Amino acid sequence: MIHTEPAIRFRFGLTPLDKVRPWGAERPVLHWFGLTDGWYCIDLDGHEVLRYSEHTVRELRSDSDGGQPCPYVDYYVVRLWEDVIELVSKAMEPVPPDLLDIAADNSPDWGWDWEDAPEEADAALAWHSAGFLNTSYLRVAPYVRCWRSIIGQEDTVTLTWEHEVDPEGVIEFVGPQRGRVTMPTQEFLAAVTELDRALLAAMEQRISELEEATPVPGVELDTEQLRREHRDRSTWLQHARDHEPGTDWDAVRTGLGSLLAQG
């Protein structure tokens, strides 16, 4: 039997609860967002897109207190979760065939700065930007772009990635500098669903532990609020899947015409 790796997989780990730092100096608080402190990675076509090189790990984590330093992006896992759900909400509307080339272009030659673009270009700019996974909070972040297409019987999602070169030579990622992978739409949505379930399950356990734990003096912790937010966040993915962007493709084409005419 031949076993193949999935085209996409989201992986993460949470920082041990006793090592999570509260937010704020004057009024330290533990809230849902902050409790997702940890690391995460996106596996695309067998490549770990958010894995740092050994050089970068040495540069960034030379003061790691014992053990093997984590080679992945370390941040609040909820950021990845929120931004992936945003893709489901805004980037799962199939792109018309005549716009697929633009959808696949990370940096089209618009000929305009965003701020100076003509008003009729708004729809095109909004549509194109919706396909990017937000990684702007990371240093020298990779560009990850996503779009969906339906051609005949094939309903697919394509993801591309591209790493910038750090001018300071500190941030490097392993694997190819750029790549592209196409998969059935249901495979992409299944990976998102797995991320959603895994994070919510981990946070359910984390909240339960906090409800049983002895309060830490000086640290604000409202477990009832944690529960309310947890219930709310458990609905986010379904809301995203139910969302219909209703893109005005004629307005997008008009906007692209004005942008590309200056390129």
Short mmCIF file of C-alpha atoms in Angstrom, two decimals:
data_model
loop_
_atom_site.label_atom_id
_atom_site.label_comp_id
_atom_site.label_asym_id
_atom_site.label_seq_id
_atom_site.Cartn_x
_atom_site.Cartn_y
_atom_site.Cartn_z
CA MET A 1 0.00 0.00 0.00
CA ILE A 2 1.33 3.46 -0.94
CA HIS A 3 0.99 6.18 1.69
CA THR A 4 1.22 9.79 0.57
CA GLU A 5 1.59 12.89 2.70
CA PRO A 6 -1.28 15.38 2.60
CA ALA A 7 -0.74 18.39 0.35
CA ILE A 8 -1.34 20.69 3.32
CA ARG A 9 -1.18 20.38 7.06
CA PHE A 10 -1.16 22.90 9.89
CA ARG A 11 0.86 21.95 12.96
CA PHE A 12 1.32 23.72 16.28
CA GLY A 13 2.27 23.29 19.91
CA LEU A 14 1.31 25.39 22.91
CA THR A 15 3.78 26.70 25.46
CA PRO A 16 3.45 24.82 28.78
CA LEU A 17 0.86 26.61 30.88
CA ASP A 18 3.26 27.43 33.71
CA LYS A 19 5.55 29.19 31.23
CA VAL A 20 2.92 31.39 29.55
CA ARG A 21 3.60 35.02 30.36
CA PRO A 22 0.62 37.23 31.27
CA TRP A 23 0.02 40.37 29.21
CA GLY A 24 0.62 43.77 30.74
CA ALA A 25 3.05 45.07 33.33
CA GLU A 26 0.80 47.10 35.62
CA ARG A 27 -2.20 44.74 35.43
CA PRO A 28 -0.96 41.32 34.27
CA VAL A 29 -3.77 39.32 32.67
CA LEU A 30 -4.19 35.87 31.16
CA HIS A 31 -6.70 35.95 28.31
CA TRP A 32 -7.71 33.54 25.54
CA PHE A 33 -5.46 35.07 22.89
CA GLY A 34 -2.39 35.13 25.11
CA LEU A 35 -2.96 31.58 26.31
CA THR A 36 -2.37 30.34 22.74
CA ASP A 37 1.34 31.24 22.98
CA GLY A 38 3.33 28.58 21.17
CA TRP A 39 4.78 27.64 17.78
CA TYR A 40 3.29 26.67 14.44
CA CYS A 41 4.18 25.47 10.96
CA ILE A 42 2.45 25.00 7.61
CA ASP A 43 3.39 21.89 5.65
CA LEU A 44 2.85 22.43 1.92
CA ASP A 45 3.69 19.66 -0.53
CA GLY A 46 6.16 18.17 1.95
CA HIS A 47 7.89 21.48 2.74
CA GLU A 48 7.81 23.13 6.17
CA VAL A 49 7.09 26.68 5.06
CA LEU A 50 7.49 28.34 8.48
CA ARG A 51 10.57 26.44 9.66
CA TYR A 52 13.69 28.49 10.31
CA SER A 53 17.14 27.43 9.15
CA GLU A 54 19.69 26.25 11.71
CA HIS A 55 21.52 29.57 11.23
CA THR A 56 18.40 31.55 12.18
CA VAL A 57 17.64 29.31 15.16
CA ARG A 58 21.17 29.96 16.48
CA GLU A 59 20.80 33.70 15.91
CA LEU A 60 17.35 34.03 17.49
CA ARG A 61 17.39 31.38 20.19
CA SER A 62 20.94 31.01 21.38
CA ASP A 63 19.73 31.76 24.92
CA SER A 64 17.25 28.87 24.95
CA ASP A 65 17.16 27.51 28.50
CA GLY A 66 18.09 23.88 27.96
CA GLY A 67 16.77 21.42 25.43
CA GLN A 68 16.57 21.80 21.68
CA PRO A 69 15.39 25.27 20.60
CA CYS A 70 12.20 25.29 18.56
CA PRO A 71 12.89 25.68 14.82
CA TYR A 72 9.43 27.02 13.96
CA VAL A 73 7.77 30.42 14.09
CA ASP A 74 6.91 31.11 17.73
CA TYR A 75 3.90 33.35 18.23
CA TYR A 76 0.29 33.13 19.36
CA VAL A 77 -1.22 30.17 17.51
CA VAL A 78 -4.57 31.94 17.39
CA ARG A 79 -3.10 34.36 14.83
CA LEU A 80 -2.56 31.54 12.36
CA TRP A 81 -6.02 30.18 13.18
CA GLU A 82 -7.73 33.55 12.70
CA ASP A 83 -5.94 34.30 9.45
CA VAL A 84 -6.60 30.86 7.95
CA ILE A 85 -10.28 31.23 8.82
CA GLU A 86 -10.19 34.63 7.09
CA LEU A 87 -9.04 32.83 3.92
CA VAL A 88 -12.01 30.49 4.20
CA SER A 89 -14.31 33.48 4.55
CA LYS A 90 -12.89 35.60 1.73
CA ALA A 91 -10.86 33.42 -0.65
CA MET A 92 -13.08 30.39 -1.25
CA GLU A 93 -15.18 32.05 -3.93
CA PRO A 94 -14.08 30.45 -7.24
CA VAL A 95 -12.04 32.78 -9.44
CA PRO A 96 -13.28 33.15 -13.03
CA PRO A 97 -10.92 31.51 -15.54
CA ASP A 98 -9.94 34.82 -17.15
CA LEU A 99 -8.61 36.12 -13.81
CA LEU A 100 -6.58 33.09 -12.74
CA ASP A 101 -3.27 34.50 -13.95
CA ILE A 102 -3.74 37.64 -11.84
CA ALA A 103 -4.86 35.52 -8.88
CA ALA A 104 -1.58 33.61 -9.09
CA ASP A 105 0.59 36.73 -9.18
CA ASN A 106 1.90 37.78 -5.77
CA SER A 107 3.04 41.20 -6.95
CA PRO A 108 1.42 42.34 -10.19
CA ASP A 109 2.91 45.38 -11.87
CA TRP A 110 -0.02 47.67 -11.13
CA GLY A 111 1.87 50.81 -12.01
CA TRP A 112 0.33 52.52 -8.96
CA ASP A 113 1.08 52.77 -5.28
CA TRP A 114 -1.85 51.46 -3.25
CA GLU A 115 -2.60 54.92 -1.82
CA ASP A 116 -2.59 56.55 -5.27
CA ALA A 117 -4.65 53.94 -7.11
CA PRO A 118 -7.83 55.22 -8.80
CA GLU A 119 -11.12 54.73 -6.96
CA GLU A 120 -12.45 52.29 -9.57
CA ALA A 121 -9.57 49.98 -8.65
CA ASP A 122 -10.87 49.39 -5.11
CA ALA A 123 -12.76 46.20 -5.95
CA ALA A 124 -9.75 44.70 -7.72
CA LEU A 125 -7.35 45.56 -4.91
CA ALA A 126 -9.71 44.24 -2.24
CA TRP A 127 -10.20 40.96 -4.12
CA HIS A 128 -6.50 40.43 -4.78
CA SER A 129 -5.41 41.23 -1.22
CA ALA A 130 -8.01 38.83 0.23
CA GLY A 131 -6.03 35.90 -1.15
CA PHE A 132 -2.98 36.53 1.05
CA LEU A 133 -2.50 34.79 4.38
CA ASN A 134 -1.66 37.59 6.78
CA THR A 135 1.93 37.15 7.97
CA SER A 136 2.77 40.84 8.33
CA TYR A 137 3.35 40.49 12.09
CA LEU A 138 6.37 38.25 11.41
CA ARG A 139 9.86 39.50 10.66
CA VAL A 140 10.76 39.01 6.98
CA ALA A 141 7.56 37.04 6.59
CA PRO A 142 6.93 34.69 3.65
CA TYR A 143 4.14 35.54 1.23
CA VAL A 144 1.50 32.81 1.21
CA ARG A 145 -1.29 33.20 -1.33
CA CYS A 146 -4.46 31.16 -1.87
CA TRP A 147 -7.20 30.98 -4.50
CA ARG A 148 -9.91 28.58 -5.60
CA SER A 149 -10.90 27.57 -9.12
CA ILE A 150 -13.53 25.30 -10.65
CA ILE A 151 -12.69 24.07 -14.13
CA GLY A 152 -14.97 21.35 -15.44
CA GLN A 153 -15.29 18.76 -12.69
CA GLU A 154 -12.14 19.90 -10.87
CA ASP A 155 -12.72 22.05 -7.79
CA THR A 156 -9.29 22.98 -6.44
CA VAL A 157 -7.44 25.33 -4.13
CA THR A 158 -3.95 26.50 -5.03
CA LEU A 159 -1.44 27.87 -2.55
CA THR A 160 1.85 29.52 -3.37
CA TRP A 161 4.61 30.67 -1.08
CA GLU A 162 7.60 32.92 -1.54
CA HIS A 163 10.26 33.92 0.97
CA GLU A 164 11.84 37.34 0.99
CA VAL A 165 15.58 37.72 1.45
CA ASP A 166 16.47 39.28 4.80
CA PRO A 167 18.85 42.18 4.04
CA GLU A 168 20.42 41.64 7.47
CA GLY A 169 20.99 37.96 6.79
CA VAL A 170 19.37 36.81 10.03
CA ILE A 171 16.02 35.34 8.98
CA GLU A 172 16.22 32.29 6.72
CA PHE A 173 13.67 29.55 6.15
CA VAL A 174 14.42 26.00 5.08
CA GLY A 175 13.12 24.55 1.87
CA PRO A 176 12.56 26.17 -1.52
CA GLN A 177 12.38 29.96 -1.68
CA ARG A 178 9.10 29.66 -3.57
CA GLY A 179 6.64 26.94 -4.43
CA ARG A 180 3.13 26.10 -5.54
CA VAL A 181 0.74 23.28 -4.68
CA THR A 182 -2.78 22.54 -5.91
CA MET A 183 -5.20 20.27 -4.05
CA PRO A 184 -8.91 19.43 -4.02
CA THR A 185 -10.86 22.14 -2.21
CA GLN A 186 -12.17 19.59 0.28
CA GLU A 187 -8.61 18.65 1.21
CA PHE A 188 -7.80 22.27 2.01
CA LEU A 189 -11.00 22.69 4.04
CA ALA A 190 -10.31 19.42 5.88
CA ALA A 191 -6.87 20.73 6.93
CA VAL A 192 -8.45 23.95 8.19
CA THR A 193 -11.08 21.96 10.08
CA GLU A 194 -8.36 19.85 11.71
CA LEU A 195 -6.51 22.98 12.81
CA ASP A 196 -9.74 24.39 14.23
CA ARG A 197 -10.60 21.24 16.14
CA ALA A 198 -7.08 20.74 17.45
CA LEU A 199 -6.68 24.29 18.74
CA LEU A 200 -10.13 24.39 20.32
CA ALA A 201 -9.51 21.03 22.01
CA ALA A 202 -6.15 22.20 23.35
CA MET A 203 -7.70 25.40 24.65
CA GLU A 204 -10.61 23.50 26.21
CA GLN A 205 -8.08 21.48 28.18
CA ARG A 206 -6.12 24.60 29.06
CA ILE A 207 -9.19 26.42 30.39
CA SER A 208 -10.22 23.37 32.42
CA GLU A 209 -6.79 23.29 34.02
CA LEU A 210 -7.03 26.96 34.90
CA GLU A 211 -10.46 26.46 36.46
CA GLU A 212 -8.95 23.87 38.79
CA ALA A 213 -5.68 25.70 39.47
CA THR A 214 -4.84 27.94 42.40
CA PRO A 215 -5.01 31.60 41.29
CA VAL A 216 -1.66 33.29 40.73
CA PRO A 217 -1.36 36.36 42.97
CA GLY A 218 -1.40 39.59 41.00
CA VAL A 219 -2.51 38.01 37.72
CA GLU A 220 -6.01 38.75 36.46
CA LEU A 221 -7.82 35.62 35.27
CA ASP A 222 -11.53 35.47 34.44
CA THR A 223 -12.33 31.84 33.65
CA GLU A 224 -15.98 32.64 32.94
CA GLN A 225 -14.88 35.11 30.26
CA LEU A 226 -12.49 32.49 28.90
CA ARG A 227 -15.42 30.10 28.58
CA ARG A 228 -17.59 32.71 26.82
CA GLU A 229 -14.86 33.55 24.34
CA HIS A 230 -14.14 29.87 23.78
CA ARG A 231 -17.79 29.20 22.91
CA ASP A 232 -17.81 32.18 20.55
CA ARG A 233 -14.61 31.15 18.77
CA SER A 234 -15.96 27.64 18.29
CA THR A 235 -18.47 29.15 15.82
CA TRP A 236 -15.98 31.13 13.72
CA LEU A 237 -15.09 28.48 11.17
CA GLN A 238 -18.71 27.63 10.39
CA HIS A 239 -19.54 31.33 10.00
CA ALA A 240 -16.60 31.63 7.59
CA ARG A 241 -17.75 28.65 5.56
CA ASP A 242 -21.25 30.08 5.37
CA HIS A 243 -20.01 33.50 4.26
CA GLU A 244 -20.54 34.40 0.61
CA PRO A 245 -18.31 37.31 -0.48
CA GLY A 246 -20.51 38.06 -3.50
CA THR A 247 -17.61 39.55 -5.46
CA ASP A 248 -18.62 41.89 -8.28
CA TRP A 249 -16.38 40.39 -10.93
CA ASP A 250 -17.23 43.08 -13.48
CA ALA A 251 -16.04 45.72 -11.01
CA VAL A 252 -12.88 43.66 -10.43
CA ARG A 253 -12.21 43.50 -14.16
CA THR A 254 -12.77 47.23 -14.53
CA GLY A 255 -10.42 47.93 -11.66
CA LEU A 256 -7.76 45.60 -13.03
CA GLY A 257 -8.00 47.37 -16.37
CA SER A 258 -7.25 50.73 -14.79
CA LEU A 259 -4.41 49.29 -12.69
CA LEU A 260 -2.72 47.33 -15.44
CA ALA A 261 -3.03 50.16 -17.96
CA GLN A 262 -0.37 52.03 -15.98
CA GLY A 263 1.92 49.02 -15.52
#
